[in-house]
Short mmCIF file of C-alpha atoms and ligand atoms in Angstrom, two decimals:
data_model
loop_
_atom_site.label_atom_id
_atom_site.label_comp_id
_atom_site.label_asym_id
_atom_site.label_seq_id
_atom_site.Cartn_x
_atom_site.Cartn_y
_atom_site.Cartn_z
CA UNK A 1228 113.43 299.15 -4.83
CA UNK A 1229 110.38 298.96 -7.09
CA UNK A 1230 107.49 296.56 -6.78
CA UNK A 1231 104.98 296.22 -9.60
CA UNK A 1232 101.53 294.79 -8.85
CA UNK A 1233 99.54 293.24 -11.68
CA UNK A 1234 95.79 293.93 -11.46
CA UNK A 1235 93.16 291.29 -11.96
CA UNK A 1236 91.50 292.11 -15.29
CA UNK A 1237 88.18 291.02 -16.79
CA UNK A 1238 86.86 291.82 -20.24
CA UNK A 1239 87.28 291.43 -23.95
CA UNK A 1240 88.11 293.49 -27.04
CA UNK A 1241 84.48 294.16 -27.97
CA UNK A 1242 83.30 295.35 -24.51
CA UNK A 1243 86.50 296.71 -23.00
CA UNK A 1244 88.22 295.85 -19.72
CA UNK A 1245 87.78 296.17 -15.97
CA UNK A 1246 90.83 295.97 -13.72
CA UNK A 1247 90.88 295.90 -9.94
CA UNK A 1248 93.09 295.47 -6.90
CA UNK A 1249 92.43 295.04 -3.19
CA UNK A 1250 94.31 296.37 -0.20
CA UNK A 1251 95.56 292.87 0.67
CA UNK A 1252 97.49 292.87 -2.62
CA UNK A 1253 99.26 296.16 -1.98
CA UNK A 1254 100.12 295.41 1.65
CA UNK A 1255 98.49 298.36 3.43
CA UNK A 1256 95.03 299.68 4.21
CA UNK A 1257 93.98 302.58 1.99
CA UNK A 1258 92.95 305.78 3.78
CA UNK A 1259 93.12 308.22 0.88
CA UNK A 1260 92.94 308.22 -2.90
CA UNK A 1261 93.98 311.12 -5.09
CA UNK A 1262 94.67 311.57 -8.77
CA UNK A 1263 96.66 313.97 -10.90
CA UNK A 1264 95.33 315.04 -14.30
CA UNK A 1265 95.49 317.81 -16.90
CA UNK A 1266 99.27 317.60 -16.90
CA UNK A 1267 101.13 318.61 -20.10
CA UNK A 1268 103.80 316.39 -21.68
CA UNK A 1269 107.29 316.85 -20.21
CA UNK A 1270 105.96 318.28 -16.93
CA UNK A 1271 107.76 316.99 -13.85
CA UNK A 1272 106.23 316.62 -10.40
CA UNK A 1273 107.10 315.03 -7.10
CA UNK A 1274 110.65 315.85 -5.95
CA UNK A 1275 110.05 314.66 -2.41
CA UNK A 1276 110.08 311.60 -0.16
CA UNK A 1277 107.65 310.53 2.54
CA UNK A 1278 108.70 309.76 6.09
CA UNK A 1279 105.99 307.16 6.76
CA UNK A 1280 103.44 307.19 3.94
CA UNK A 1281 103.09 304.08 1.77
CA UNK A 1282 101.60 304.58 -1.68
CA UNK A 1283 100.45 302.64 -4.70
CA UNK A 1284 100.40 304.48 -8.03
CA UNK A 1285 98.92 303.52 -11.35
CA UNK A 1286 98.29 305.18 -14.67
CA UNK A 1287 94.91 304.09 -16.06
CA UNK A 1288 95.45 306.15 -19.20
CA UNK A 1289 98.70 307.55 -20.59
CA UNK A 1290 102.42 307.26 -20.06
CA UNK A 1291 104.32 308.45 -16.99
CA UNK A 1292 107.87 307.70 -15.82
CA UNK A 1293 108.49 307.42 -12.09
CA UNK A 1294 112.05 307.76 -10.86
CA UNK A 1295 112.68 306.19 -7.45
CA UNK A 1296 115.79 307.11 -5.48
CA UNK A 1297 116.77 305.53 -2.14
CA UNK A 1298 119.70 307.91 -1.68
CA UNK A 1299 122.17 305.36 -3.02
CA UNK A 1300 120.76 304.37 -6.40
CA UNK A 1301 117.97 305.32 -8.76
CA UNK A 1302 115.45 303.27 -10.69
CA UNK A 1303 113.21 304.40 -13.53
CA UNK A 1304 109.79 302.77 -13.97
CA UNK A 1305 107.46 303.45 -16.86
CA UNK A 1306 103.72 303.39 -16.10
CA UNK A 1307 102.05 302.97 -19.49
CA UNK A 1308 100.06 299.81 -18.90
CA UNK A 1309 96.64 300.24 -17.30
CA UNK A 1310 96.74 296.70 -15.90
CA UNK A 1311 99.50 297.26 -13.33
CA UNK A 1312 100.71 299.71 -10.71
CA UNK A 1313 103.74 300.58 -8.63
CA UNK A 1314 104.29 300.46 -4.87
CA UNK A 1315 106.09 303.62 -3.71
CA UNK A 1316 107.48 302.74 -0.31
CA UNK A 1317 108.20 305.31 2.38
CA UNK A 1318 111.67 306.78 2.27
CA UNK A 1319 112.05 306.93 -1.51
CA UNK A 1320 112.70 310.25 -3.21
CA UNK A 1321 110.42 310.21 -6.24
CA UNK A 1322 110.01 312.24 -9.38
CA UNK A 1323 107.28 311.82 -11.97
CA UNK A 1324 107.71 312.78 -15.64
CA UNK A 1325 104.75 313.04 -17.99
CA UNK A 1326 105.62 311.39 -21.33
CA UNK A 1327 102.22 312.17 -22.82
CA UNK A 1328 99.71 315.04 -22.42
CA UNK A 1329 96.85 314.38 -19.99
CA UNK A 1330 98.17 311.08 -18.66
CA UNK A 1331 96.38 310.36 -15.40
CA UNK A 1332 98.22 309.30 -12.24
CA UNK A 1333 96.06 307.67 -9.56
CA UNK A 1334 97.45 307.07 -6.08
CA UNK A 1335 96.15 305.03 -3.13
CA UNK A 1336 97.80 306.12 0.13
CA UNK A 1337 98.12 304.53 3.55
CA UNK A 1338 97.27 307.72 5.46
CA UNK A 1339 95.57 311.09 5.34
CA UNK A 1340 97.33 314.10 3.87
CA UNK A 1341 99.99 315.50 6.21
CA UNK A 1342 102.51 318.02 4.92
CA UNK A 1343 104.78 317.14 7.89
CA UNK A 1344 105.29 313.69 6.35
CA UNK A 1345 106.95 315.23 3.27
CA UNK A 1346 110.69 315.77 2.86
CA UNK A 1347 110.88 318.27 0.02
CA UNK A 1348 114.57 319.11 0.22
CA UNK A 1349 116.99 316.60 -1.35
CA UNK A 1350 119.87 317.40 1.03
CA UNK A 1351 117.54 316.84 3.98
CA UNK A 1352 116.44 313.52 2.41
CA UNK A 1353 120.09 312.41 2.14
CA UNK A 1354 120.56 313.35 5.78
CA UNK A 1355 117.64 311.07 6.78
CA UNK A 1356 119.18 308.24 4.68
CA UNK A 1357 122.58 308.74 6.29
CA UNK A 1358 121.03 308.68 9.77
CA UNK A 1359 119.34 305.34 8.95
CA UNK A 1360 115.83 306.72 9.46
CA UNK A 1361 114.27 304.00 7.26
CA UNK A 1362 116.50 301.12 8.31
CA UNK A 1363 114.42 298.20 9.48
CA UNK A 1364 114.86 297.35 13.18
C1 T46 B 433 103.25 311.96 -3.96
C2 T46 B 433 103.14 312.05 -5.43
C3 T46 B 433 103.14 310.71 -6.12
C4 T46 B 433 96.59 318.06 -0.56
O1 T46 B 433 96.13 319.08 -0.03
N1 T46 B 433 96.03 316.84 -0.31
C5 T46 B 433 96.51 315.69 -0.86
O2 T46 B 433 95.96 314.59 -0.58
C6 T46 B 433 97.63 315.76 -1.74
C7 T46 B 433 98.19 314.51 -2.37
C8 T46 B 433 98.18 316.99 -1.99
N2 T46 B 433 97.66 318.11 -1.42
C9 T46 B 433 98.22 319.42 -1.77
C10 T46 B 433 99.68 319.64 -1.38
C11 T46 B 433 100.12 320.67 -2.40
O3 T46 B 433 99.76 321.98 -1.94
O4 T46 B 433 98.18 319.57 -3.18
C12 T46 B 433 99.28 320.36 -3.63
C13 T46 B 433 100.04 319.61 -4.71
O5 T46 B 433 100.76 318.53 -4.09
P1 T46 B 433 102.25 318.16 -4.52
O6 T46 B 433 102.96 319.36 -4.98
O7 T46 B 433 102.84 317.37 -3.39
O8 T46 B 433 101.96 317.21 -5.78
P2 T46 B 433 102.96 316.16 -6.46
O9 T46 B 433 102.31 315.74 -7.73
O10 T46 B 433 104.35 316.69 -6.53
O11 T46 B 433 102.98 314.91 -5.43
C14 T46 B 433 101.84 314.10 -5.25
C15 T46 B 433 101.58 313.85 -3.75
O12 T46 B 433 101.46 315.10 -3.06
C16 T46 B 433 102.71 313.06 -3.13
O13 T46 B 433 102.33 312.60 -1.83
O14 T46 B 433 103.89 311.05 -3.42
O15 T46 B 433 102.03 312.84 -5.90
#
């Protein structure tokens, strides 16, 4: 369910590091970038799935757990390494838990913001799963 992408990283202890990724590595063209900050420890966000949106999330500073749920099983991924990120495919219910104050979550998304792409009700999400909405043709 989860796919971790390792960034290319340049640098050294005395000057610090620079990490980067390109859209060809994450498998979709980026149309939007947003980031979540100022979040206190133990706060939980997310609690939705996307119908079509593909996303790539990384935590450049801090410690955040992402729980992915495909309606049949769950997987927990810890983002506490600034040199890698997580692909969040469409059709995955996701929850984010802040393990540390002020951890920053950055997200690159395949499309512009559209509230109609969100499924924010878990029962409705399970209905989409049962109907095979995300089954590949
Ligand atoms: C996601 C996870 C990982 C906008 O107006 N434009 C935007 O580009 C975004 C991302 C959000 N919003 C609005 C929608 C809500 O009124 O900002 C408000 C907070 O969004 P939300 O409650 O969905 O935030 P999270 O942290 O639960 O979820 C966010 C993304 O919305 C979501 O797509 O997959 O991060």
